[in-house]
mmCIF file of C-alpha atoms and ligand atoms in Angstrom:
data_model
loop_
_atom_site.group_PDB
_atom_site.id
_atom_site.type_symbol
_atom_site.label_atom_id
_atom_site.label_comp_id
_atom_site.label_asym_id
_atom_site.label_seq_id
_atom_site.Cartn_x
_atom_site.Cartn_y
_atom_site.Cartn_z
ATOM 1 C CA ALA U 1 -0.032 -0.029 -0.211
ATOM 2 C CA THR U 2 0.769 3.414 -0.259
ATOM 3 C CA THR U 3 -0.143 5.019 2.188
ATOM 4 C CA LEU U 4 0.185 4.675 5.915
ATOM 5 C CA GLY U 5 -3.365 4.014 6.941
ATOM 6 C CA GLY U 6 -3.716 1.678 3.972
ATOM 7 C CA ALA U 7 0.044 -0.122 4.631
ATOM 8 C CA ALA U 8 -1.655 -0.288 8.569
ATOM 9 C CA ALA U 9 -5.231 -1.973 7.181
ATOM 10 C CA GLN U 10 -3.452 -4.377 5.620
ATOM 11 C CA THR U 11 -2.659 -6.267 9.302
ATOM 12 C CA GLY U 12 -6.384 -5.232 10.500
ATOM 13 C CA ARG U 13 -4.558 -1.982 12.025
ATOM 14 C CA TYR U 14 -4.839 2.001 12.056
ATOM 15 C CA PHE U 15 -2.419 4.571 11.773
ATOM 16 C CA GLY U 16 -3.599 7.550 12.926
ATOM 17 C CA ALA U 17 -2.679 11.454 13.864
ATOM 18 C CA ALA U 18 -3.304 14.236 16.196
ATOM 19 C CA ILE U 19 -4.732 17.245 14.822
ATOM 20 C CA ALA U 20 -5.412 20.943 15.744
ATOM 21 C CA ALA U 21 -9.091 21.932 14.463
ATOM 22 C CA GLY U 22 -7.121 25.348 13.992
ATOM 23 C CA LYS U 23 -5.410 24.080 11.311
ATOM 24 C CA LEU U 24 -8.063 22.167 9.664
ATOM 25 C CA GLY U 25 -8.188 25.454 7.071
ATOM 26 C CA ASP U 26 -4.554 24.840 5.742
ATOM 27 C CA SER U 27 -4.960 22.743 2.651
ATOM 28 C CA THR U 28 -1.573 21.114 2.655
ATOM 29 C CA TYR U 29 -2.534 19.522 6.298
ATOM 30 C CA VAL U 30 -5.547 18.550 5.645
ATOM 31 C CA ASN U 31 -4.524 16.635 1.897
ATOM 32 C CA ILE U 32 -2.131 14.792 4.395
ATOM 33 C CA LEU U 33 -4.293 14.091 6.677
ATOM 34 C CA ASN U 34 -6.991 13.017 4.245
ATOM 35 C CA ARG U 35 -4.880 11.027 2.536
ATOM 36 C CA GLU U 36 -2.552 9.341 4.861
ATOM 37 C CA PHE U 37 -4.230 8.744 8.114
ATOM 38 C CA SER U 38 -7.144 6.284 9.531
ATOM 39 C CA MET U 39 -7.391 7.022 13.150
ATOM 40 C CA VAL U 40 -7.716 10.943 14.245
ATOM 41 C CA THR U 41 -7.255 12.519 17.614
ATOM 42 C CA ALA U 42 -7.655 16.063 18.789
ATOM 43 C CA GLU U 43 -4.533 17.101 20.331
ATOM 44 C CA ASN U 44 -6.371 19.505 22.864
ATOM 45 C CA GLU U 45 -9.804 19.839 21.659
ATOM 46 C CA MET U 46 -11.735 16.900 23.794
ATOM 47 C CA LYS U 47 -9.865 18.210 27.274
ATOM 48 C CA TRP U 48 -11.597 19.147 30.038
ATOM 49 C CA ASP U 49 -10.451 22.944 29.788
ATOM 50 C CA ALA U 50 -11.972 22.913 26.413
ATOM 51 C CA THR U 51 -14.990 20.955 26.809
ATOM 52 C CA GLU U 52 -16.024 22.272 30.285
ATOM 53 C CA PRO U 53 -14.934 25.818 30.307
ATOM 54 C CA ASN U 54 -17.769 26.356 33.081
ATOM 55 C CA ARG U 55 -18.859 24.388 35.524
ATOM 56 C CA GLY U 56 -21.937 22.402 33.493
ATOM 57 C CA GLN U 57 -21.499 24.726 30.573
ATOM 58 C CA PHE U 58 -20.442 22.387 27.998
ATOM 59 C CA ASN U 59 -18.502 23.693 24.764
ATOM 60 C CA TYR U 60 -18.254 20.747 22.198
ATOM 61 C CA THR U 61 -17.574 23.429 19.076
ATOM 62 C CA ASN U 62 -13.811 22.576 18.299
ATOM 63 C CA GLY U 63 -13.760 18.896 19.239
ATOM 64 C CA ASP U 64 -16.662 18.552 16.924
ATOM 65 C CA ARG U 65 -14.977 20.014 14.115
ATOM 66 C CA VAL U 66 -12.225 17.284 14.584
ATOM 67 C CA LEU U 67 -14.589 14.606 15.123
ATOM 68 C CA ASN U 68 -16.534 15.347 11.815
ATOM 69 C CA GLN U 69 -13.311 16.168 9.749
ATOM 70 C CA ALA U 70 -12.474 12.659 10.723
ATOM 71 C CA LEU U 71 -15.697 10.688 10.200
ATOM 72 C CA ASN U 72 -16.879 13.050 6.943
ATOM 73 C CA ASN U 73 -13.918 11.150 5.576
ATOM 74 C CA GLY U 74 -13.639 7.719 6.304
ATOM 75 C CA LYS U 75 -11.442 7.836 9.417
ATOM 76 C CA ARG U 76 -12.102 6.993 13.322
ATOM 77 C CA VAL U 77 -11.749 8.840 16.509
ATOM 78 C CA ARG U 78 -9.524 8.021 19.233
ATOM 79 C CA GLY U 79 -11.339 10.610 22.312
ATOM 80 C CA HIS U 80 -8.446 12.448 24.330
ATOM 81 C CA ALA U 81 -8.653 12.345 27.408
ATOM 82 C CA LEU U 82 -11.574 12.400 29.850
ATOM 83 C CA LEU U 83 -9.548 13.118 32.972
ATOM 84 C CA TRP U 84 -5.805 14.294 33.539
ATOM 85 C CA HIS U 85 -4.150 16.602 35.997
ATOM 86 C CA GLN U 86 -3.087 19.016 33.516
ATOM 87 C CA GLN U 87 -5.611 21.062 30.877
ATOM 88 C CA GLN U 88 -8.048 21.000 33.672
ATOM 89 C CA PRO U 89 -10.453 24.443 33.562
ATOM 90 C CA GLY U 90 -9.912 27.012 36.370
ATOM 91 C CA TRP U 91 -13.316 26.329 38.113
ATOM 92 C CA ALA U 92 -12.200 22.382 38.982
ATOM 93 C CA GLN U 93 -8.515 23.290 39.891
ATOM 94 C CA GLY U 94 -10.007 25.294 42.984
ATOM 95 C CA LEU U 95 -11.933 22.486 43.858
ATOM 96 C CA SER U 96 -11.161 19.047 45.940
ATOM 97 C CA GLY U 97 -12.856 16.321 47.344
ATOM 98 C CA SER U 98 -16.405 14.949 46.903
ATOM 99 C CA THR U 99 -17.187 18.126 45.062
ATOM 100 C CA LEU U 100 -14.410 17.344 43.080
ATOM 101 C CA ARG U 101 -14.750 14.002 42.346
ATOM 102 C CA SER U 102 -18.827 14.465 41.014
ATOM 103 C CA ALA U 103 -17.558 17.094 39.195
ATOM 104 C CA ALA U 104 -14.892 14.903 37.358
ATOM 105 C CA ILE U 105 -17.285 12.023 37.007
ATOM 106 C CA ASN U 106 -20.223 14.452 35.849
ATOM 107 C CA HIS U 107 -17.227 15.287 33.205
ATOM 108 C CA VAL U 108 -16.738 11.772 32.369
ATOM 109 C CA THR U 109 -20.522 10.977 31.680
ATOM 110 C CA GLN U 110 -21.347 14.104 29.923
ATOM 111 C CA VAL U 111 -18.340 14.265 27.561
ATOM 112 C CA ALA U 112 -18.788 10.733 26.549
ATOM 113 C CA THR U 113 -22.480 10.723 26.257
ATOM 114 C CA HIS U 114 -22.109 13.565 23.657
ATOM 115 C CA TYR U 115 -19.647 11.573 21.659
ATOM 116 C CA ARG U 116 -21.360 7.936 22.373
ATOM 117 C CA GLY U 117 -21.595 5.785 19.204
ATOM 118 C CA LYS U 118 -18.865 8.006 17.403
ATOM 119 C CA VAL U 119 -15.883 7.489 19.330
ATOM 120 C CA TYR U 120 -13.459 4.143 18.753
ATOM 121 C CA ALA U 121 -11.791 4.870 22.240
ATOM 122 C CA TRP U 122 -11.049 7.410 24.939
ATOM 123 C CA ASP U 123 -8.157 8.004 26.866
ATOM 124 C CA VAL U 124 -10.604 7.927 29.996
ATOM 125 C CA VAL U 125 -7.410 9.036 32.266
ATOM 126 C CA ASN U 126 -4.218 10.301 31.428
ATOM 127 C CA GLU U 127 -0.869 10.003 33.271
ATOM 128 C CA ALA U 128 -1.892 9.314 36.520
ATOM 129 C CA PHE U 129 1.291 7.748 37.557
ATOM 130 C CA ALA U 130 4.186 9.013 39.032
ATOM 131 C CA ASP U 131 7.591 9.351 37.413
ATOM 132 C CA GLY U 132 10.427 7.338 39.073
ATOM 133 C CA SER U 133 11.007 4.629 40.999
ATOM 134 C CA SER U 134 7.933 4.336 43.234
ATOM 135 C CA GLY U 135 5.496 2.734 40.816
ATOM 136 C CA GLY U 136 2.607 4.660 42.335
ATOM 137 C CA ARG U 137 0.049 7.477 41.346
ATOM 138 C CA ARG U 138 0.759 10.797 40.907
ATOM 139 C CA ASP U 139 0.086 13.443 43.333
ATOM 140 C CA SER U 140 -2.944 15.561 41.840
ATOM 141 C CA ASN U 141 -6.167 17.417 42.711
ATOM 142 C CA LEU U 142 -7.889 13.885 41.369
ATOM 143 C CA GLN U 143 -5.467 11.599 43.214
ATOM 144 C CA ARG U 144 -6.115 13.638 46.711
ATOM 145 C CA THR U 145 -10.006 12.323 45.963
ATOM 146 C CA GLY U 146 -9.277 9.139 46.869
ATOM 147 C CA ASN U 147 -7.178 5.824 45.171
ATOM 148 C CA ASP U 148 -10.465 5.299 43.554
ATOM 149 C CA TRP U 149 -10.902 8.055 41.319
ATOM 150 C CA ILE U 150 -9.748 6.045 38.236
ATOM 151 C CA GLU U 151 -12.189 3.187 38.445
ATOM 152 C CA ALA U 152 -14.744 5.518 39.216
ATOM 153 C CA ALA U 153 -14.061 7.217 35.764
ATOM 154 C CA PHE U 154 -13.807 3.934 33.923
ATOM 155 C CA ARG U 155 -17.032 2.839 35.160
ATOM 156 C CA ALA U 156 -18.929 5.996 34.284
ATOM 157 C CA ALA U 157 -17.056 5.943 31.309
ATOM 158 C CA ARG U 158 -18.651 2.510 30.107
ATOM 159 C CA ALA U 159 -22.007 3.504 31.351
ATOM 160 C CA ALA U 160 -22.382 6.567 29.399
ATOM 161 C CA ASP U 161 -20.862 4.930 25.709
ATOM 162 C CA PRO U 162 -20.581 0.840 25.916
ATOM 163 C CA GLY U 163 -19.564 0.879 22.102
ATOM 164 C CA ALA U 164 -16.134 2.947 23.470
ATOM 165 C CA LYS U 165 -13.067 1.063 24.241
ATOM 166 C CA LEU U 166 -11.726 2.545 27.193
ATOM 167 C CA CYS U 167 -7.849 3.314 27.851
ATOM 168 C CA TYR U 168 -5.534 3.963 30.329
ATOM 169 C CA ASN U 169 -2.820 6.300 28.869
ATOM 170 C CA ASP U 170 0.780 7.244 30.097
ATOM 171 C CA TYR U 171 4.068 8.184 29.131
ATOM 172 C CA ASN U 172 7.427 7.104 30.389
ATOM 173 C CA THR U 173 5.518 3.479 30.320
ATOM 174 C CA ASP U 174 7.179 2.508 26.856
ATOM 175 C CA GLY U 175 9.545 0.119 28.676
ATOM 176 C CA ILE U 176 9.528 -2.681 31.230
ATOM 177 C CA ASN U 177 10.087 -0.161 34.436
ATOM 178 C CA ALA U 178 8.673 1.204 37.563
ATOM 179 C CA LYS U 179 6.022 3.585 36.457
ATOM 180 C CA SER U 180 4.907 0.537 33.498
ATOM 181 C CA THR U 181 4.629 -1.789 36.021
ATOM 182 C CA GLY U 182 2.768 0.354 38.557
ATOM 183 C CA VAL U 183 0.371 0.669 35.758
ATOM 184 C CA TYR U 184 0.858 -3.081 35.010
ATOM 185 C CA ASN U 185 -0.563 -3.773 38.223
ATOM 186 C CA MET U 186 -3.758 -1.228 38.052
ATOM 187 C CA VAL U 187 -4.875 -2.864 34.845
ATOM 188 C CA ARG U 188 -4.310 -6.579 36.068
ATOM 189 C CA ASP U 189 -6.338 -5.851 39.375
ATOM 190 C CA PHE U 190 -8.642 -4.208 37.512
ATOM 191 C CA LYS U 191 -9.445 -6.796 35.110
ATOM 192 C CA SER U 192 -9.332 -9.397 38.212
ATOM 193 C CA ARG U 193 -12.002 -7.202 39.859
ATOM 194 C CA GLY U 194 -14.299 -6.408 36.774
ATOM 195 C CA VAL U 195 -13.429 -3.036 36.435
ATOM 196 C CA PRO U 196 -14.331 -2.209 32.981
ATOM 197 C CA ILE U 197 -10.730 -1.542 30.790
ATOM 198 C CA ASP U 198 -9.795 -2.189 26.998
ATOM 199 C CA CYS U 199 -6.746 -0.908 26.189
ATOM 200 C CA VAL U 200 -3.590 0.567 27.278
ATOM 201 C CA GLY U 201 -1.861 3.911 25.589
ATOM 202 C CA LEU U 202 2.250 3.943 25.400
ATOM 203 C CA GLN U 203 2.191 7.769 24.500
ATOM 204 C CA SER U 204 5.972 6.654 23.031
ATOM 205 C CA HIS U 205 7.574 10.190 23.095
ATOM 206 C CA LEU U 206 11.208 8.922 22.496
ATOM 207 C CA THR U 207 14.469 10.086 21.048
ATOM 208 C CA ASN U 208 16.207 8.247 18.827
ATOM 209 C CA SER U 209 14.903 4.703 19.583
ATOM 210 C CA PRO U 210 12.186 2.855 21.955
ATOM 211 C CA PRO U 211 13.755 1.070 24.769
ATOM 212 C CA GLY U 212 14.926 -2.483 23.993
ATOM 213 C CA ASP U 213 12.326 -4.127 25.949
ATOM 214 C CA TYR U 214 9.420 -1.999 24.219
ATOM 215 C CA GLN U 215 8.037 -5.269 22.500
ATOM 216 C CA ALA U 216 8.054 -7.165 25.644
ATOM 217 C CA ASN U 217 6.291 -4.699 27.311
ATOM 218 C CA ILE U 218 3.562 -4.144 24.779
ATOM 219 C CA GLN U 219 3.102 -7.924 24.669
ATOM 220 C CA ARG U 220 3.073 -8.386 28.900
ATOM 221 C CA PHE U 221 -0.156 -5.893 28.669
ATOM 222 C CA ALA U 222 -1.607 -7.672 25.545
ATOM 223 C CA ASP U 223 -1.241 -10.394 28.024
ATOM 224 C CA LEU U 224 -3.250 -9.319 30.740
ATOM 225 C CA GLY U 225 -6.433 -9.202 27.652
ATOM 226 C CA VAL U 226 -6.268 -5.508 26.895
ATOM 227 C CA ASP U 227 -5.294 -3.796 23.437
ATOM 228 C CA VAL U 228 -2.129 -2.031 23.294
ATOM 229 C CA GLN U 229 -1.840 0.932 21.321
ATOM 230 C CA ILE U 230 0.682 3.651 20.607
ATOM 231 C CA THR U 231 -0.799 6.658 21.504
ATOM 232 C CA GLU U 232 1.664 10.029 20.688
ATOM 233 C CA LEU U 233 4.198 8.868 18.686
ATOM 234 C CA ASP U 234 6.714 11.314 17.734
ATOM 235 C CA ILE U 235 10.814 10.923 18.077
ATOM 236 C CA ALA U 236 13.650 13.103 17.970
ATOM 237 C CA GLY U 237 17.142 12.712 17.615
ATOM 238 C CA SER U 238 19.350 11.288 14.388
ATOM 239 C CA ASN U 239 18.174 7.812 14.389
ATOM 240 C CA GLN U 240 14.796 8.937 14.075
ATOM 241 C CA ALA U 241 13.849 6.952 10.975
ATOM 242 C CA ASN U 242 15.304 3.556 12.462
ATOM 243 C CA GLY U 243 13.416 4.230 15.658
ATOM 244 C CA PHE U 244 9.957 4.455 13.768
ATOM 245 C CA ALA U 245 10.693 1.161 11.872
ATOM 246 C CA ALA U 246 11.421 -0.286 15.128
ATOM 247 C CA VAL U 247 8.383 0.963 17.228
ATOM 248 C CA THR U 248 6.298 -0.377 14.122
ATOM 249 C CA LYS U 249 7.616 -3.552 13.786
ATOM 250 C CA ALA U 250 7.407 -4.073 17.588
ATOM 251 C CA CYS U 251 3.531 -2.899 17.554
ATOM 252 C CA LEU U 252 3.384 -5.402 14.496
ATOM 253 C CA ALA U 253 4.665 -8.577 16.377
ATOM 254 C CA VAL U 254 1.899 -8.145 19.109
ATOM 255 C CA ALA U 255 -1.434 -8.944 17.401
ATOM 256 C CA ARG U 256 -3.156 -6.937 20.308
ATOM 257 C CA CYS U 257 -1.522 -3.763 19.612
ATOM 258 C CA THR U 258 -4.038 -2.617 17.231
ATOM 259 C CA GLY U 259 -2.876 0.955 16.130
ATOM 260 C CA ILE U 260 -0.108 3.821 16.139
ATOM 261 C CA THR U 261 -0.711 7.350 16.280
ATOM 262 C CA VAL U 262 1.996 10.313 15.944
ATOM 263 C CA TRP U 263 1.450 13.240 18.208
ATOM 264 C CA GLY U 264 0.838 16.247 14.633
ATOM 265 C CA ILE U 265 1.342 15.713 10.852
ATOM 266 C CA ARG U 266 4.281 17.950 10.276
ATOM 267 C CA ASP U 267 7.263 18.755 12.141
ATOM 268 C CA SER U 268 6.208 22.374 12.917
ATOM 269 C CA ASP U 269 2.700 21.200 14.096
ATOM 270 C CA SER U 270 4.907 19.160 16.886
ATOM 271 C CA TRP U 271 4.732 20.199 20.759
ATOM 272 C CA ARG U 272 8.338 19.153 20.513
ATOM 273 C CA THR U 273 9.104 22.818 19.015
ATOM 274 C CA GLY U 274 12.691 22.617 16.981
ATOM 275 C CA GLU U 275 13.201 18.555 17.813
ATOM 276 C CA ASN U 276 11.448 17.720 13.916
ATOM 277 C CA PRO U 277 10.439 14.656 15.728
ATOM 278 C CA LEU U 278 7.522 13.761 12.980
ATOM 279 C CA LEU U 279 6.912 12.229 9.470
ATOM 280 C CA PHE U 280 6.571 15.499 7.462
ATOM 281 C CA ASP U 281 8.810 18.375 6.957
ATOM 282 C CA GLY U 282 7.299 21.775 7.686
ATOM 283 C CA SER U 283 6.535 21.841 3.779
ATOM 284 C CA GLY U 284 4.853 18.594 4.168
ATOM 285 C CA ASN U 285 7.192 16.624 2.239
ATOM 286 C CA LYS U 286 7.569 13.083 3.274
ATOM 287 C CA LYS U 287 10.714 12.331 5.694
ATOM 288 C CA ALA U 288 13.263 9.024 5.762
ATOM 289 C CA ALA U 289 11.048 8.211 8.672
ATOM 290 C CA TYR U 290 8.314 8.160 6.929
ATOM 291 C CA THR U 291 9.291 5.985 4.222
ATOM 292 C CA SER U 292 10.522 3.645 7.241
ATOM 293 C CA VAL U 293 7.512 3.451 8.484
ATOM 294 C CA LEU U 294 5.455 2.745 5.419
ATOM 295 C CA ASN U 295 8.355 -0.148 4.383
ATOM 296 C CA ALA U 296 7.572 -1.564 8.226
ATOM 297 C CA LEU U 297 4.155 -1.766 7.592
ATOM 298 C CA ASN U 298 4.144 -2.890 4.332
ATOM 299 C CA ALA U 299 6.337 -5.940 5.235
ATOM 300 C CA GLY U 300 4.132 -6.616 8.322
HETATM 301 O O1 G3I P 16 -5.540 28.192 22.615
HETATM 302 C C1 G3I P 16 -4.363 28.930 23.343
HETATM 303 C C2 G3I P 16 -4.242 30.389 22.761
HETATM 304 O O2 G3I P 16 -5.511 30.577 23.348
HETATM 305 C C3 G3I P 16 -3.416 31.195 23.635
HETATM 306 O O3 G3I P 16 -3.585 32.393 23.315
HETATM 307 C C4 G3I P 16 -1.922 30.517 23.685
HETATM 308 C C5 G3I P 16 -0.844 31.041 24.535
HETATM 309 O O4 G3I P 16 -0.171 30.014 25.211
HETATM 310 O O5 G3I P 16 -2.312 29.039 24.299
HETATM 311 C C6 G3I P 16 -3.002 28.150 23.609
HETATM 312 O O6 G3I P 16 -3.033 26.865 24.227
HETATM 313 C C7 G3I P 16 -2.230 26.177 24.326
HETATM 314 C C8 G3I P 16 -2.831 24.846 23.590
HETATM 315 O O7 G3I P 16 -1.772 23.890 23.671
HETATM 316 C C9 G3I P 16 -3.384 24.729 22.311
HETATM 317 O O8 G3I P 16 -2.038 25.360 21.096
HETATM 318 C C10 G3I P 16 -1.564 26.332 25.486
HETATM 319 O O9 G3I P 16 -1.067 26.961 26.094
HETATM 320 C C11 G3I P 16 -0.681 24.771 25.515
HETATM 321 O O10 G3I P 16 -0.080 24.213 26.809
HETATM 322 C C12 G3I P 16 -1.397 23.399 24.962
HETATM 323 O O11 G3I P 16 -0.104 22.752 24.833
HETATM 324 C C13 G3I P 16 -0.457 21.444 24.503
HETATM 325 C C14 G3I P 16 -0.277 20.570 25.774
HETATM 326 O O12 G3I P 16 -0.551 19.081 25.156
HETATM 327 C C15 G3I P 16 -0.636 20.676 27.284
HETATM 328 O O13 G3I P 16 -0.138 20.143 27.908
HETATM 329 C C16 G3I P 16 -0.014 20.650 23.180
HETATM 330 O O14 G3I P 16 -0.679 21.337 21.941
HETATM 331 C C17 G3I P 16 -0.703 19.138 23.101
HETATM 332 O O15 G3I P 16 0.310 18.775 22.271
HETATM 333 C C18 G3I P 16 0.284 18.599 24.487
HETATM 334 O O16 G3I P 16 -0.475 17.057 24.378
HETATM 335 C C19 G3I P 16 0.112 16.099 25.403
HETATM 336 C C20 G3I P 16 -1.197 15.096 25.326
HETATM 337 O O17 G3I P 16 -2.470 15.657 25.809
HETATM 338 C C21 G3I P 16 -0.784 14.223 26.714
HETATM 339 N N1 G3I P 16 0.447 13.852 26.462
HETATM 340 C C22 G3I P 16 1.883 14.700 26.379
HETATM 341 C C23 G3I P 16 1.176 15.883 25.140
HETATM 342 C C24 G3I P 16 2.896 16.565 24.718
HETATM 343 O O18 G3I P 16 2.752 17.456 25.923
#
C-alpha cells in the first residue's frame, strides 16, 4: 500500500495522527491528513478545559470539528482525554474532595455521552502515575479525592458509552520500568475485579529509538487481556528513521497492538519545538522516517 493508513490496514491496524481544529483551513495539512491517516485524535479540543470551560456548561464546538473532519472522511476517532491533572479548567483546579470527585465524574459522563457511538476509544484517564522508582500514583487534585478515582472514571465512561474502548494512557511507560509496572499492576487488578478497561496507551514520546524491551512491554500488557495502542508517537534525534521502524515492527509483532498514532503531522505542528520529531517536514514533504514506517507496515 502507498499510504500509512492503507499499509496498516493490511494487518487490521490503524495509523493515526493528532490534529488541531485550528489547522483545518490549511490545505497542505488537510491533504496529508485525508490521504495518509485512518484514525484521528484531537490534540487539545476534547480535554476538560476545552469541553467544560465553566462548571456544567459544555462546549463541543472544536471537538466536534475534529470529530466531523475524521468521520466525514472515513476515519475513526480516539477520544483524548476525559480526566488528566493538566489542562483542567480553572474552576476544577479550585475544587477538592467530594465536590471535585462528583464534578470529575459528571464531566466523564457528559462528554462520553455527547460522543456516544462516535469514538472508537477514549483515553479515560491520562498520566496518573508518578515518574521515578515508586511505581505509585502521581499526586494531583484528582488523586487526593481517593485512590478509587480511576476506576470510578472507567465505570462512568462505560455506562455513558458502552461501545467505546476504554484506555489508560501514559508516558515513560514504554519500556519495562517501575512506572509501567505500576500501570500493569493496576490493569491486572481492574481485570481481576471486573473494572471495565479495554486498552492501554503507550504515548511513546521518544528520542532515537524505543527501549530494548519495548515489544516485551507491549506483550505483557496484551497478555493481561487488553489492547495496546501507541498513542502519541514522536521521535527526536539522528536515529529517528530507524526508531520509527523499530516502534512499528514492535507493534506489528504483538497481535493486540491495534494501531499507532503520531502526535502531529508536520514537524512544524509538533509540541516538541525544534526537535523535528514527526514524519513530514514543515513543507509537508515525506521524510526518511515516513518511508521507514511505510516499509515496515508493508512488510508486516
Ligand atoms: O489555545 C491557547 C491560545 O488561545 C493561547 O493564546 C495560547 C498562549 O499560550 O495558548 C493556547 O493553548 C495552548 C494549547 O496547547 C493549544 O495550542 C496551551 O498554551 C498549550 O499548553 C497547549 O499545549 C498542549 C499540551 O498538551 C498541554 O499540556 C499541546 O498542544 C499538546 O500537544 C500536548 O499534548 C500532550 C497530551 O495531551 C498528553 N501527553 C503529552 C502531550 C505532550 O505534552
